[in-house]
PDB file of C-alpha atoms and ligand atoms in Angstrom:
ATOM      1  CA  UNK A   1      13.107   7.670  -6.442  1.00  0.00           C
ATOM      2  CA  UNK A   2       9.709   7.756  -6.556  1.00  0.00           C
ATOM      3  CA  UNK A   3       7.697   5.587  -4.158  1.00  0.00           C
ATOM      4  CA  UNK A   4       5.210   2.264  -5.615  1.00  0.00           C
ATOM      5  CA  UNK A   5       1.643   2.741  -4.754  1.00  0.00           C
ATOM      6  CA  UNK A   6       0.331   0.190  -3.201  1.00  0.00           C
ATOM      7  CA  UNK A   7      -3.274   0.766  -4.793  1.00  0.00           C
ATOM      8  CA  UNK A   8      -6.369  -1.187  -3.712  1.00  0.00           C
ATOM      9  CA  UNK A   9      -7.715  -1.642  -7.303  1.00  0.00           C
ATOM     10  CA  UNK A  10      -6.145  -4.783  -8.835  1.00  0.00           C
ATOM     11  CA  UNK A  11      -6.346  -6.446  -5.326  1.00  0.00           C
ATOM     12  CA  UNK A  12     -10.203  -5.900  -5.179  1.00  0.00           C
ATOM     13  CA  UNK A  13     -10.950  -7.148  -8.582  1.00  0.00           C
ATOM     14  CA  UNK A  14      -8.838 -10.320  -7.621  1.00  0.00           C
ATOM     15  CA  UNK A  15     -10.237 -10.814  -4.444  1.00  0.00           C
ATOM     16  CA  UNK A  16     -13.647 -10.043  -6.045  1.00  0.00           C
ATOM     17  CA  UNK A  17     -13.517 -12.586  -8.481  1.00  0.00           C
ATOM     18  CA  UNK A  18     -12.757 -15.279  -6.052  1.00  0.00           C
ATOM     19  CA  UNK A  19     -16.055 -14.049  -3.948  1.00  0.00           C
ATOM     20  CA  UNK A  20     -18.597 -13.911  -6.706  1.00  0.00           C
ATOM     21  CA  UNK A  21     -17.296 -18.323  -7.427  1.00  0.00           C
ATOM     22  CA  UNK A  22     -17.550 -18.540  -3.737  1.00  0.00           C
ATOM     23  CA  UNK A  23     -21.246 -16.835  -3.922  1.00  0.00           C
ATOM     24  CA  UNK A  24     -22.621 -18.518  -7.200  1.00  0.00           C
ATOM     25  CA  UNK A  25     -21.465 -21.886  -5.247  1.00  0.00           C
ATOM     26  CA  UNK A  26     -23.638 -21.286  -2.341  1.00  0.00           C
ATOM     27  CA  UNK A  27     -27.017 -20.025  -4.580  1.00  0.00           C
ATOM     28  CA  UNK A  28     -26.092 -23.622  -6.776  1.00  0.00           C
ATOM     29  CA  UNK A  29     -27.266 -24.301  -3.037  1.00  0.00           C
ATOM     30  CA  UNK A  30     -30.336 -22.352  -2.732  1.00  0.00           C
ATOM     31  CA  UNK A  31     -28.726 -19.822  -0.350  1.00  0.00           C
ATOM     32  CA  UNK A  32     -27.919 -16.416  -1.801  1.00  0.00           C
ATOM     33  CA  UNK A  33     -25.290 -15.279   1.104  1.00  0.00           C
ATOM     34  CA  UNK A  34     -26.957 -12.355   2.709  1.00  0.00           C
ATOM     35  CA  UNK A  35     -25.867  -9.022   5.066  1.00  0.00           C
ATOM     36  CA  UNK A  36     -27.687  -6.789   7.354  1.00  0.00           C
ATOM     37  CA  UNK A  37     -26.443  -3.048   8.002  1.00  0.00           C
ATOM     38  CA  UNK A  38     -27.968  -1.520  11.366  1.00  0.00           C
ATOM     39  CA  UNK A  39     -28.050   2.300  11.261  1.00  0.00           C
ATOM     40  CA  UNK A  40     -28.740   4.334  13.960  1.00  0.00           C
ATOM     41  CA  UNK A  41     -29.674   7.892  13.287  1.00  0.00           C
ATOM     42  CA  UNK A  42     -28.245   9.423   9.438  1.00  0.00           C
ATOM     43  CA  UNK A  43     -24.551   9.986  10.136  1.00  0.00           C
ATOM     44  CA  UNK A  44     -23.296  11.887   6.547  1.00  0.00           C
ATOM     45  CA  UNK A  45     -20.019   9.674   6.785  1.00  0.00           C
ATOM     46  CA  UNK A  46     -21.629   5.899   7.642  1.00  0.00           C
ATOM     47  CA  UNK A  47     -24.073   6.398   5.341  1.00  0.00           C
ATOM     48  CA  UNK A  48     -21.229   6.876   2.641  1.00  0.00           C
ATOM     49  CA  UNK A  49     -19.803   3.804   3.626  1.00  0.00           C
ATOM     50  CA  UNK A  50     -22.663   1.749   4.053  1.00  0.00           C
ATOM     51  CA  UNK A  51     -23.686   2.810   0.102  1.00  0.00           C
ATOM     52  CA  UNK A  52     -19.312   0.940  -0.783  1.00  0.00           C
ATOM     53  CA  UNK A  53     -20.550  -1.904   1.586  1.00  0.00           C
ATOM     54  CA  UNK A  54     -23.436  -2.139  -0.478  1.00  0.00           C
ATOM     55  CA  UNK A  55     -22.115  -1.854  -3.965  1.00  0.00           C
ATOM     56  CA  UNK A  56     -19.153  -4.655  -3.293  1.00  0.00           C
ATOM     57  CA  UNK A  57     -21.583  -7.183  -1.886  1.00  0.00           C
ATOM     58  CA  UNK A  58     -23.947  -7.197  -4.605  1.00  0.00           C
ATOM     59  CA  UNK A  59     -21.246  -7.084  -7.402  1.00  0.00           C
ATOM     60  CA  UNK A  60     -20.382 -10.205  -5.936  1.00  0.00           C
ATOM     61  CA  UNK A  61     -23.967 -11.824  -6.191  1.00  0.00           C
ATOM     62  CA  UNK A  62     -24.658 -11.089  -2.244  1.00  0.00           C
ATOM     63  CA  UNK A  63     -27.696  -9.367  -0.723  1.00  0.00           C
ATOM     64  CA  UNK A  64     -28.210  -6.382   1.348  1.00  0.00           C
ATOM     65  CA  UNK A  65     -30.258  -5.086   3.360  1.00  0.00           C
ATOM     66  CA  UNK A  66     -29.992  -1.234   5.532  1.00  0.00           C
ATOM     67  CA  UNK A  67     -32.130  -1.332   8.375  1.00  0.00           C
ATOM     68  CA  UNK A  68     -31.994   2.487   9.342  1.00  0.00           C
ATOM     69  CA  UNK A  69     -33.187   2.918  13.006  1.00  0.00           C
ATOM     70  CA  UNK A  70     -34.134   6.251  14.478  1.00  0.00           C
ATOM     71  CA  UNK A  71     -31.535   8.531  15.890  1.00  0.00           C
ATOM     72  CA  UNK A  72     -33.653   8.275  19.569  1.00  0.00           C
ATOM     73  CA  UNK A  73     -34.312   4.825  19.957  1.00  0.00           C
ATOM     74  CA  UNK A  74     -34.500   3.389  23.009  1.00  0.00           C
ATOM     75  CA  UNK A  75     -32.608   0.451  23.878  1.00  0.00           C
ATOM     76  CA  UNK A  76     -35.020  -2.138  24.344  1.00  0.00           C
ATOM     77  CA  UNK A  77     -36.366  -1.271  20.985  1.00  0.00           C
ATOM     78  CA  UNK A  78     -32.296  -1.253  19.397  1.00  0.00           C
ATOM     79  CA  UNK A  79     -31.900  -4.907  21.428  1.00  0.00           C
ATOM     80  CA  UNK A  80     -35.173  -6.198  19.981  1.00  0.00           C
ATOM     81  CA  UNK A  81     -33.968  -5.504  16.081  1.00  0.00           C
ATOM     82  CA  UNK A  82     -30.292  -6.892  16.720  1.00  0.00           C
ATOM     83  CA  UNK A  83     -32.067  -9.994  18.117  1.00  0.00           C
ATOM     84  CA  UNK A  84     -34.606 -10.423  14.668  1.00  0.00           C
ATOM     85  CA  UNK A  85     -31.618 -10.262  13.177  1.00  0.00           C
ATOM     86  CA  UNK A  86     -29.467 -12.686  15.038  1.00  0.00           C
ATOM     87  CA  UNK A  87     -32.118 -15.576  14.997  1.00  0.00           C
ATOM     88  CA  UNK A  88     -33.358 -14.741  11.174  1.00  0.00           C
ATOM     89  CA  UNK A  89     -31.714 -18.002   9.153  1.00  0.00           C
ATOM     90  CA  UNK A  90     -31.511 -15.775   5.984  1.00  0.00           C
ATOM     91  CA  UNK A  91     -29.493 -13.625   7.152  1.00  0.00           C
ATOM     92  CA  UNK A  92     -25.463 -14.401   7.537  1.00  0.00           C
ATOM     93  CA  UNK A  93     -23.669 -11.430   8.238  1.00  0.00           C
ATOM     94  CA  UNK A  94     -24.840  -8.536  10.506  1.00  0.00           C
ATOM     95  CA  UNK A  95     -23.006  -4.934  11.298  1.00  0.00           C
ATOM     96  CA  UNK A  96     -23.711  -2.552  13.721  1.00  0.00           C
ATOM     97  CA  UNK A  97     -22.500   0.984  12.239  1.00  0.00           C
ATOM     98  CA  UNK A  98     -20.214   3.066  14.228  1.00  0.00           C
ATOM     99  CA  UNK A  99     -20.459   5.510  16.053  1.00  0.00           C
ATOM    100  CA  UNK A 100     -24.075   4.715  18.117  1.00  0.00           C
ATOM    101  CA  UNK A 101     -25.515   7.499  19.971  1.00  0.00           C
ATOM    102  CA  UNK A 102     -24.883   8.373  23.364  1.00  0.00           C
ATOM    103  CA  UNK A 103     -28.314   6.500  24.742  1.00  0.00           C
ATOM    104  CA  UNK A 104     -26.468   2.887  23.237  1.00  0.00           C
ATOM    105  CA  UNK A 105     -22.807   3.784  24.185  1.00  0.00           C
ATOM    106  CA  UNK A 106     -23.286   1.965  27.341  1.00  0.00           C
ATOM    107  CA  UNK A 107     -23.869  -1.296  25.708  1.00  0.00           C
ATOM    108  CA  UNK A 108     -21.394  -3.616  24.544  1.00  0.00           C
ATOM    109  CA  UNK A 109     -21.784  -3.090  21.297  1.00  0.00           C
ATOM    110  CA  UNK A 110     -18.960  -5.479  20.199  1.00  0.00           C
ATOM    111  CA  UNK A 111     -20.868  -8.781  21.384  1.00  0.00           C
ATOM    112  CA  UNK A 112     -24.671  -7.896  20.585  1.00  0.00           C
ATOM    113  CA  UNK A 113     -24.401  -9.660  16.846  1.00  0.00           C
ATOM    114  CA  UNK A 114     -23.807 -13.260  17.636  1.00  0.00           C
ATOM    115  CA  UNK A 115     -20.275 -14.300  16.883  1.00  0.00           C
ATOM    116  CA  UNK A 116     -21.470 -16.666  13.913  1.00  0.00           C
ATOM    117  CA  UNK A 117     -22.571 -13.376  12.022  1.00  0.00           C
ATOM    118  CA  UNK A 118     -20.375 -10.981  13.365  1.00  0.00           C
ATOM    119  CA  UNK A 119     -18.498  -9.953  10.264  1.00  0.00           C
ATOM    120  CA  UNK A 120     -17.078  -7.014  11.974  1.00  0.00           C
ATOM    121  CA  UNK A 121     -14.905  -9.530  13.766  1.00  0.00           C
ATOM    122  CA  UNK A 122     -15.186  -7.413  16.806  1.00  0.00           C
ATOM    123  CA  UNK A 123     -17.394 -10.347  18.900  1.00  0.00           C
ATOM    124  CA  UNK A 124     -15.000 -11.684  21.512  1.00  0.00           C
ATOM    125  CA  UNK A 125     -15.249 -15.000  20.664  1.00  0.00           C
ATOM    126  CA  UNK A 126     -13.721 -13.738  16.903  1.00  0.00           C
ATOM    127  CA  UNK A 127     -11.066 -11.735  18.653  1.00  0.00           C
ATOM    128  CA  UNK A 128     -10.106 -14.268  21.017  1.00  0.00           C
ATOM    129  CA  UNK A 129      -8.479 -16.545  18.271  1.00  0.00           C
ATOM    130  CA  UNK A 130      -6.334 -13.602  17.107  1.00  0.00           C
ATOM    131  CA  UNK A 131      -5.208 -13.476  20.940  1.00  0.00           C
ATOM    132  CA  UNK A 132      -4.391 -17.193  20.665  1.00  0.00           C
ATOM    133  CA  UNK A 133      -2.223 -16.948  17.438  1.00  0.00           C
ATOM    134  CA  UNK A 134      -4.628 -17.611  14.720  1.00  0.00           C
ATOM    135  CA  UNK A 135      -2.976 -16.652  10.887  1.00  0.00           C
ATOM    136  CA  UNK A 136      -6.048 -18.246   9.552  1.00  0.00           C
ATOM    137  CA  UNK A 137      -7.684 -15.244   7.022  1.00  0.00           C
ATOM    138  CA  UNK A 138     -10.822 -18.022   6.559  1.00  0.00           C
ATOM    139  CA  UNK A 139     -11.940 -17.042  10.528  1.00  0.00           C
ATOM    140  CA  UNK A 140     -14.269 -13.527  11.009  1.00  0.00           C
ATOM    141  CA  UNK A 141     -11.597 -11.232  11.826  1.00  0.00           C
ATOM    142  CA  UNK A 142     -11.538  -7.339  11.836  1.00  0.00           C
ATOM    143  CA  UNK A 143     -11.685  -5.811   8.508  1.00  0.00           C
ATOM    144  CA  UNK A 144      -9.576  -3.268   8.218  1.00  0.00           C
ATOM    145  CA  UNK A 145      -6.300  -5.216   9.920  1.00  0.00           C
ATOM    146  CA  UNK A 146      -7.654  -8.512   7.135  1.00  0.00           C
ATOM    147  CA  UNK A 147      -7.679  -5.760   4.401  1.00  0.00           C
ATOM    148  CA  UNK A 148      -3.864  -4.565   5.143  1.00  0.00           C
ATOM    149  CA  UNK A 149      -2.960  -8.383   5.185  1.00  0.00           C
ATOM    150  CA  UNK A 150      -4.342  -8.733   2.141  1.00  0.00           C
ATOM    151  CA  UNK A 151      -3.063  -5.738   0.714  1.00  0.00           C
ATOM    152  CA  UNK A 152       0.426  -6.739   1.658  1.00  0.00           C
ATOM    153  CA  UNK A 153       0.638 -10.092   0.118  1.00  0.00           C
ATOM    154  CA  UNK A 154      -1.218  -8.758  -2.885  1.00  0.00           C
ATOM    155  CA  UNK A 155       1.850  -6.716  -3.564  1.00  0.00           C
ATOM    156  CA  UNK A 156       4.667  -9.330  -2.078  1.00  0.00           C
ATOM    157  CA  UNK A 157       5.925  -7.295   1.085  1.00  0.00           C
ATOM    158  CA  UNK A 158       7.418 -10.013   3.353  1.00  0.00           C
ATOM    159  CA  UNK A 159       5.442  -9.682   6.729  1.00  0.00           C
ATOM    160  CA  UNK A 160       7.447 -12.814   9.031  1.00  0.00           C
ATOM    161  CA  UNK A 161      11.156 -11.469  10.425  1.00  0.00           C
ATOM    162  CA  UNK A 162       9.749  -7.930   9.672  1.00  0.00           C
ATOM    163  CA  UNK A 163      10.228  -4.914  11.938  1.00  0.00           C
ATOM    164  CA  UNK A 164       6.810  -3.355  12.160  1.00  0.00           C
ATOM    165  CA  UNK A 165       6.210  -0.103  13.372  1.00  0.00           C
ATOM    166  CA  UNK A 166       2.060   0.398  14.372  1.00  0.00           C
ATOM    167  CA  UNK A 167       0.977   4.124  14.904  1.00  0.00           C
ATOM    168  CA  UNK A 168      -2.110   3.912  16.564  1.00  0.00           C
ATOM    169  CA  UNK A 169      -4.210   1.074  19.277  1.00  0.00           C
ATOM    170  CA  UNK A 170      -7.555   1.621  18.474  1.00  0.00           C
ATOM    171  CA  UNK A 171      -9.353  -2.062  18.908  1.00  0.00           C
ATOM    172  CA  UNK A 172     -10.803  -1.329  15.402  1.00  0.00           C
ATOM    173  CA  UNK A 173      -7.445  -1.194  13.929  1.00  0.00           C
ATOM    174  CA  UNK A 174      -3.733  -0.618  16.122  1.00  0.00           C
ATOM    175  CA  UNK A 175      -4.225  -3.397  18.120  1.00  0.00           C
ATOM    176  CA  UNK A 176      -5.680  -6.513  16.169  1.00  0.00           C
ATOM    177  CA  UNK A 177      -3.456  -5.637  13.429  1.00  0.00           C
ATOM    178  CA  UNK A 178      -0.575  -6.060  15.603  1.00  0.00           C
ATOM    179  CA  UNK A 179      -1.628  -9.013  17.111  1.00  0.00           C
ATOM    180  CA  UNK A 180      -2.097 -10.415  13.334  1.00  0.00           C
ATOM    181  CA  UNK A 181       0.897  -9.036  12.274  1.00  0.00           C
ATOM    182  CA  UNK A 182       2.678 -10.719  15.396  1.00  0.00           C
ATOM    183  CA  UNK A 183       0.814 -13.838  14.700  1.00  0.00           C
ATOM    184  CA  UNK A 184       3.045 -14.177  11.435  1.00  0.00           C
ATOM    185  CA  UNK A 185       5.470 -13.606  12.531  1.00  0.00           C
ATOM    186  CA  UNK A 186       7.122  -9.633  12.019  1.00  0.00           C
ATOM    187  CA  UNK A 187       8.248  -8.181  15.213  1.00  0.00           C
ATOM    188  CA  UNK A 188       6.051  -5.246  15.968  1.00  0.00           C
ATOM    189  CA  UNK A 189       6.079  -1.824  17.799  1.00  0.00           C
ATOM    190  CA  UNK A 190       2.526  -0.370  18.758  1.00  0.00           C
ATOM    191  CA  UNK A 191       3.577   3.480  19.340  1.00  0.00           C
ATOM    192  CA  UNK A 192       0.883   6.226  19.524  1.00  0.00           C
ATOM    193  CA  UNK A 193       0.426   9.993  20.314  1.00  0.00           C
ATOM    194  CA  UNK A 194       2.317   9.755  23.727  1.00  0.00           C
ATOM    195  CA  UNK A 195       5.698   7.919  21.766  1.00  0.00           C
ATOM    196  CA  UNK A 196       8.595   9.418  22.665  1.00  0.00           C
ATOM    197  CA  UNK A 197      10.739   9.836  19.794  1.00  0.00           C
ATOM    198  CA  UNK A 198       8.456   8.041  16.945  1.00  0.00           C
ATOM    199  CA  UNK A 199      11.031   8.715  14.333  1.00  0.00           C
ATOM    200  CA  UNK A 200      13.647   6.734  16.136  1.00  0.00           C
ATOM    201  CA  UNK A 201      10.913   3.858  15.780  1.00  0.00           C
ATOM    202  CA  UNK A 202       9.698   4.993  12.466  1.00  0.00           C
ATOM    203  CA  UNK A 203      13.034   5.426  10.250  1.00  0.00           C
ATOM    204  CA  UNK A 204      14.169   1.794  10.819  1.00  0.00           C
ATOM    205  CA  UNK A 205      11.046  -0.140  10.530  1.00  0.00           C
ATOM    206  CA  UNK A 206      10.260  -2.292   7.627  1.00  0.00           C
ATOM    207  CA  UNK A 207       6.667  -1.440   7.753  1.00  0.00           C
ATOM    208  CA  UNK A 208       4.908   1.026   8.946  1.00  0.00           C
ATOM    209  CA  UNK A 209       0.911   1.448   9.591  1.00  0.00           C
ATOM    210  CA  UNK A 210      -0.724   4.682  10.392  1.00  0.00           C
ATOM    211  CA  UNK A 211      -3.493   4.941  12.342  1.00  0.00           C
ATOM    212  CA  UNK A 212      -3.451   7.707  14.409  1.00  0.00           C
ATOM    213  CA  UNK A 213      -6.441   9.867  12.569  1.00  0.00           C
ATOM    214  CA  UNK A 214      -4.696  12.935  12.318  1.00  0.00           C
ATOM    215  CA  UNK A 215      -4.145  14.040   9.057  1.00  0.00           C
ATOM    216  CA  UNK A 216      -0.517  14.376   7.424  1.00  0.00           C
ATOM    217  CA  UNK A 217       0.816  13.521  10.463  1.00  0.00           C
ATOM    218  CA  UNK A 218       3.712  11.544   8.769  1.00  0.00           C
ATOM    219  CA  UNK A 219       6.725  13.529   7.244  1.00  0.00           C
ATOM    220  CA  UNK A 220       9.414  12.593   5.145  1.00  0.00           C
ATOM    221  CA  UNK A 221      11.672  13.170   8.258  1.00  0.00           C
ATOM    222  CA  UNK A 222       9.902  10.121   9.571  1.00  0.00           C
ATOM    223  CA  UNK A 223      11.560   7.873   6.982  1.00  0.00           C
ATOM    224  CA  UNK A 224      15.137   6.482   6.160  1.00  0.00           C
ATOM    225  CA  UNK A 225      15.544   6.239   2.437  1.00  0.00           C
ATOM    226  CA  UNK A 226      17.721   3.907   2.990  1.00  0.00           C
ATOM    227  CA  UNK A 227      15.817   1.006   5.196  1.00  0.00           C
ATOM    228  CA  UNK A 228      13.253   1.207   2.271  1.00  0.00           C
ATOM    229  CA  UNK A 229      10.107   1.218   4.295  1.00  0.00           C
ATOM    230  CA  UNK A 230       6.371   0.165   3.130  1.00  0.00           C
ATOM    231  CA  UNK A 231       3.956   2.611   4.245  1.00  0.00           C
ATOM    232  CA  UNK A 232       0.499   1.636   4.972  1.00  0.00           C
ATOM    233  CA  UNK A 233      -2.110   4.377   5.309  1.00  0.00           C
ATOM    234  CA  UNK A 234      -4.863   3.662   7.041  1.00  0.00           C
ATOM    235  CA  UNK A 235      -6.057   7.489   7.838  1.00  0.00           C
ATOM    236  CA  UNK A 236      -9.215   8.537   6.539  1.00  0.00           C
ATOM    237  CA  UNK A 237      -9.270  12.201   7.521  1.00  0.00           C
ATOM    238  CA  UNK A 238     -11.393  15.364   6.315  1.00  0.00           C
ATOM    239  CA  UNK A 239      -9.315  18.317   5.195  1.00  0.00           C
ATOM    240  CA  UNK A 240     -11.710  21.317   3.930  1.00  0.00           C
ATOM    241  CA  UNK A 241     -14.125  18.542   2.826  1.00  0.00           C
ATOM    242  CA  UNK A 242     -11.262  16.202   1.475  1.00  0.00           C
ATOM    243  CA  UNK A 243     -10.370  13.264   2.175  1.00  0.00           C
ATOM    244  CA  UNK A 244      -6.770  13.098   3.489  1.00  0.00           C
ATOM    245  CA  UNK A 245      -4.593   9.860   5.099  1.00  0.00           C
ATOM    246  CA  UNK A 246      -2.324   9.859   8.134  1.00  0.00           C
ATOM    247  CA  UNK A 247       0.738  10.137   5.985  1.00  0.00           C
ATOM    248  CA  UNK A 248       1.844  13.395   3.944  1.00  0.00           C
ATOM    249  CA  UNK A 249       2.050  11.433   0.807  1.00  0.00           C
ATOM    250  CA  UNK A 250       3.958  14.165  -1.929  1.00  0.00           C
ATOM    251  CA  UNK A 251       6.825  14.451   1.338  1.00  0.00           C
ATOM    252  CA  UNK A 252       6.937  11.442   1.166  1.00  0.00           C
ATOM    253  CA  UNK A 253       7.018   9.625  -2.161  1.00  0.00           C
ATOM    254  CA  UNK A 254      10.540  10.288  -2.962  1.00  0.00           C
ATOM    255  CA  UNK A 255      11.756   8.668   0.824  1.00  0.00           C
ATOM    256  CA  UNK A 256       9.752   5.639   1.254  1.00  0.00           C
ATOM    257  CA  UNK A 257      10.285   1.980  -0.952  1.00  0.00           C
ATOM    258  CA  UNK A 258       6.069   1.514  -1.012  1.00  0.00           C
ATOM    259  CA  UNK A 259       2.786   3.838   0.169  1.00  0.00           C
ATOM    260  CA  UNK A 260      -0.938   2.729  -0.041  1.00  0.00           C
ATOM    261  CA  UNK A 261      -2.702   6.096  -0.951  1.00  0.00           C
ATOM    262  CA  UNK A 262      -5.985   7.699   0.443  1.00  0.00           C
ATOM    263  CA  UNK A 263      -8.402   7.444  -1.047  1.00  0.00           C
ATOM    264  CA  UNK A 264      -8.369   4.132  -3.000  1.00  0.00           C
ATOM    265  CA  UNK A 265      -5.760   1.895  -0.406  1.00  0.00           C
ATOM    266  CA  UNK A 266      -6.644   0.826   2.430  1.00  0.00           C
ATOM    267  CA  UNK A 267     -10.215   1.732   2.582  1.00  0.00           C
ATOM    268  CA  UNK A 268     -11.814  -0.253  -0.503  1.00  0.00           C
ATOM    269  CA  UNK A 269      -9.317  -3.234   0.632  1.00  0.00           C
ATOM    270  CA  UNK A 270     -11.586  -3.590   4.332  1.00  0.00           C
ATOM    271  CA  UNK A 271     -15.021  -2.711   2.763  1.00  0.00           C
ATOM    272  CA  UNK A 272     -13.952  -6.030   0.308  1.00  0.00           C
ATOM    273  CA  UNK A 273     -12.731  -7.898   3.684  1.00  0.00           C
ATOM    274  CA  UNK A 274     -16.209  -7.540   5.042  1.00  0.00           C
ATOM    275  CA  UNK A 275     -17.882  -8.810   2.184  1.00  0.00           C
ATOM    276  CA  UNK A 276     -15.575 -11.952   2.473  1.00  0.00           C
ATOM    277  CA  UNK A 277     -16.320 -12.324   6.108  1.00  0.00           C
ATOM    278  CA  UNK A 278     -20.091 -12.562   5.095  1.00  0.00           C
ATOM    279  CA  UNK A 279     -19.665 -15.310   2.393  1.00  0.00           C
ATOM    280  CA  UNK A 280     -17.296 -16.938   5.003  1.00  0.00           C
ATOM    281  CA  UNK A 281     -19.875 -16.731   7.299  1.00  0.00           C
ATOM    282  CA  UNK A 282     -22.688 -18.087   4.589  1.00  0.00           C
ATOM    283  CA  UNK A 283     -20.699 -20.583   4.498  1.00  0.00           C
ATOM    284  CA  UNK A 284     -20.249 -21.870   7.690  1.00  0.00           C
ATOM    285  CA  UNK A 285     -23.524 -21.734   8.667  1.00  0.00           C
ATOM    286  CA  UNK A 286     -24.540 -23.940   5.856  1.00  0.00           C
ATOM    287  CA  UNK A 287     -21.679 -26.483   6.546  1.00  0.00           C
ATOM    288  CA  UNK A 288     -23.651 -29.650   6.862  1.00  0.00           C
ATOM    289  CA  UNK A 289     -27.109 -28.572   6.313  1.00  0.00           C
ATOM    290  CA  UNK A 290     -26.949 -28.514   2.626  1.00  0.00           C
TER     291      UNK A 290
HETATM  292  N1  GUN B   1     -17.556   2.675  11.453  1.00  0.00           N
HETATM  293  C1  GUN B   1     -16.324   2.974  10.980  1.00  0.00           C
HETATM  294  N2  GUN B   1     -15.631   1.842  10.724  1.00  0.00           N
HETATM  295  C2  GUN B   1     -16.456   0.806  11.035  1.00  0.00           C
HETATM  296  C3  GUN B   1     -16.324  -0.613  10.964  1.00  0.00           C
HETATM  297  O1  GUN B   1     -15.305  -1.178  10.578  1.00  0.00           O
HETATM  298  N3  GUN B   1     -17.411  -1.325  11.373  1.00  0.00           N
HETATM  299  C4  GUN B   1     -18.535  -0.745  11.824  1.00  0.00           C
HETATM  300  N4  GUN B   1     -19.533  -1.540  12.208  1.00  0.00           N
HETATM  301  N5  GUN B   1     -18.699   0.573  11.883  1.00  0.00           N
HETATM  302  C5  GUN B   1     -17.651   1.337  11.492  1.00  0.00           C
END
């Protein structure tokens, strides 16, 4: 057996196609849905990221604009250009890239962007909802744990009566994924590095998401052929300049049912997440006015 690859590709260009109708709707408007990157300092990795976030949103029709800061600002200066941002109308989705430097680390990053434009989803107003239940994809929740969603029902993997198994509870990922994941309804684990016994957990789930950042860290000893597990991979680890997932993926192809691979799974599936929580945004903060 050899496992189905759960690749990003055919998902994007669906999803895509639905954003660029929901884009060309909103310029038939006069409003050409628009996103704000702020960049502190020239980190090598955000800056490769920030250059997908760019491409996606304006093959959709979107704009984008990088508003690179400098690597010492101070924080009244930092405060003053997430607050231009937050009150300019033209602008409808706004990101703060992580990681900050250590002068901003004391700030709460997470609720500087008003929670109208925060298309992180990490404003606790937006993560609030997925405390109270919320299934509904059309709010501004987290990318990556929308993207896996997504991902998922792109390739018909039953999520509600599921057992889940999440490796990781990072507030990025491990633990609104879980919460989303509980919110329809699968029955989920959150282990981590301190699990005792992960395989127990591992070889009977259903599903199982890694995000635990340490690369290959999942074996084919971690999997049951027979409970015919999805793996989701949501590592994005650098091994002698590669890029390398959470899960061993040659151990592991001939033991698992499904595996999203690294690169081109779960990565391109949140940078096309975000780019739907700024037209969702757009549109929201249009409803009525136009
Ligand atoms: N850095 C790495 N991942 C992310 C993300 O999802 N959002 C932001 N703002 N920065 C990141």
């Amino acid at each position: 057996m050899t496992a189905r690859l759960l690749a990003a590709r055919p998902a994007v260009e669906k999803i895509k196609i639905d954003l660029a109708l929901r884009c060309e709707s909103l310029k038939q408007k006069g409003v050409t849905p628009s996103m704000s990157v702020i960049l502190v300092g020239e980190n090598p990795a955000s800056l490769s990221y920030i250059r997908n976030k760019r491409k996606i949103c304006e093959e959709v029709g979107g704009k984008f604009a990088l508003h690179q800061l400098p690597v010492d600002i101070s924080t009244e200066a930092f405060l003053a250009e997430v607050k231009k941002l937050n009150i300019d109308k033209t602008v409808h989705g706004i990101i703060i890239q992580l990681p900050v430097p250590n002068q901003l680390k004391h700030l709460n990053i997470a609720d500087l962007v008003i929670a109208e434009k925060d298309i992180d989803g990490f404003h606790g107003e937006n993560t609030k909802k997925l405390y109270e239940g919320t299934t509904d994809m059309k709010l501004l929740l987290p990318c990556t744990p929308k993207g896996i969603i997504a991902l998922l029902k792109y390739y018909d993997v039953p999520i509600a009566g599921q057992d889940v198994v999440v490796i990781g509870r990072s507030l990025i990922v491990g633990k609104p994924v879980s919460m989303l994941l509980s919110n329809m309804h699968a029955t989920v684990t959150i282990a981590h590095s301190k699990t005792k016994d992960l395989k127990s957990y591992t070889r009977k789930a259903d599903i199982v998401i890694a995000a635990v950042g340490i690369p290959n860290f999942l074996k084919a000893s971690h999997f049951d052929p027979a409970t015919k597990t999805t793996v989701i991979d949501v590592g994005i680890n650098s091994v002698d300049g590669k890029l390398c997932g959470d899960v061993d993926l040659k151990d592991c192809e001939n033991v698992v049912d499904s595996i999203s691979p690294v690169p081109g799974g779960v990565g391109p599936m949140t940078v096309v997440s975000l780019i739907e929580n700024m037209i969702t945004a757009c549109e929201a903060q249009l409803k009525g006015k136009v």
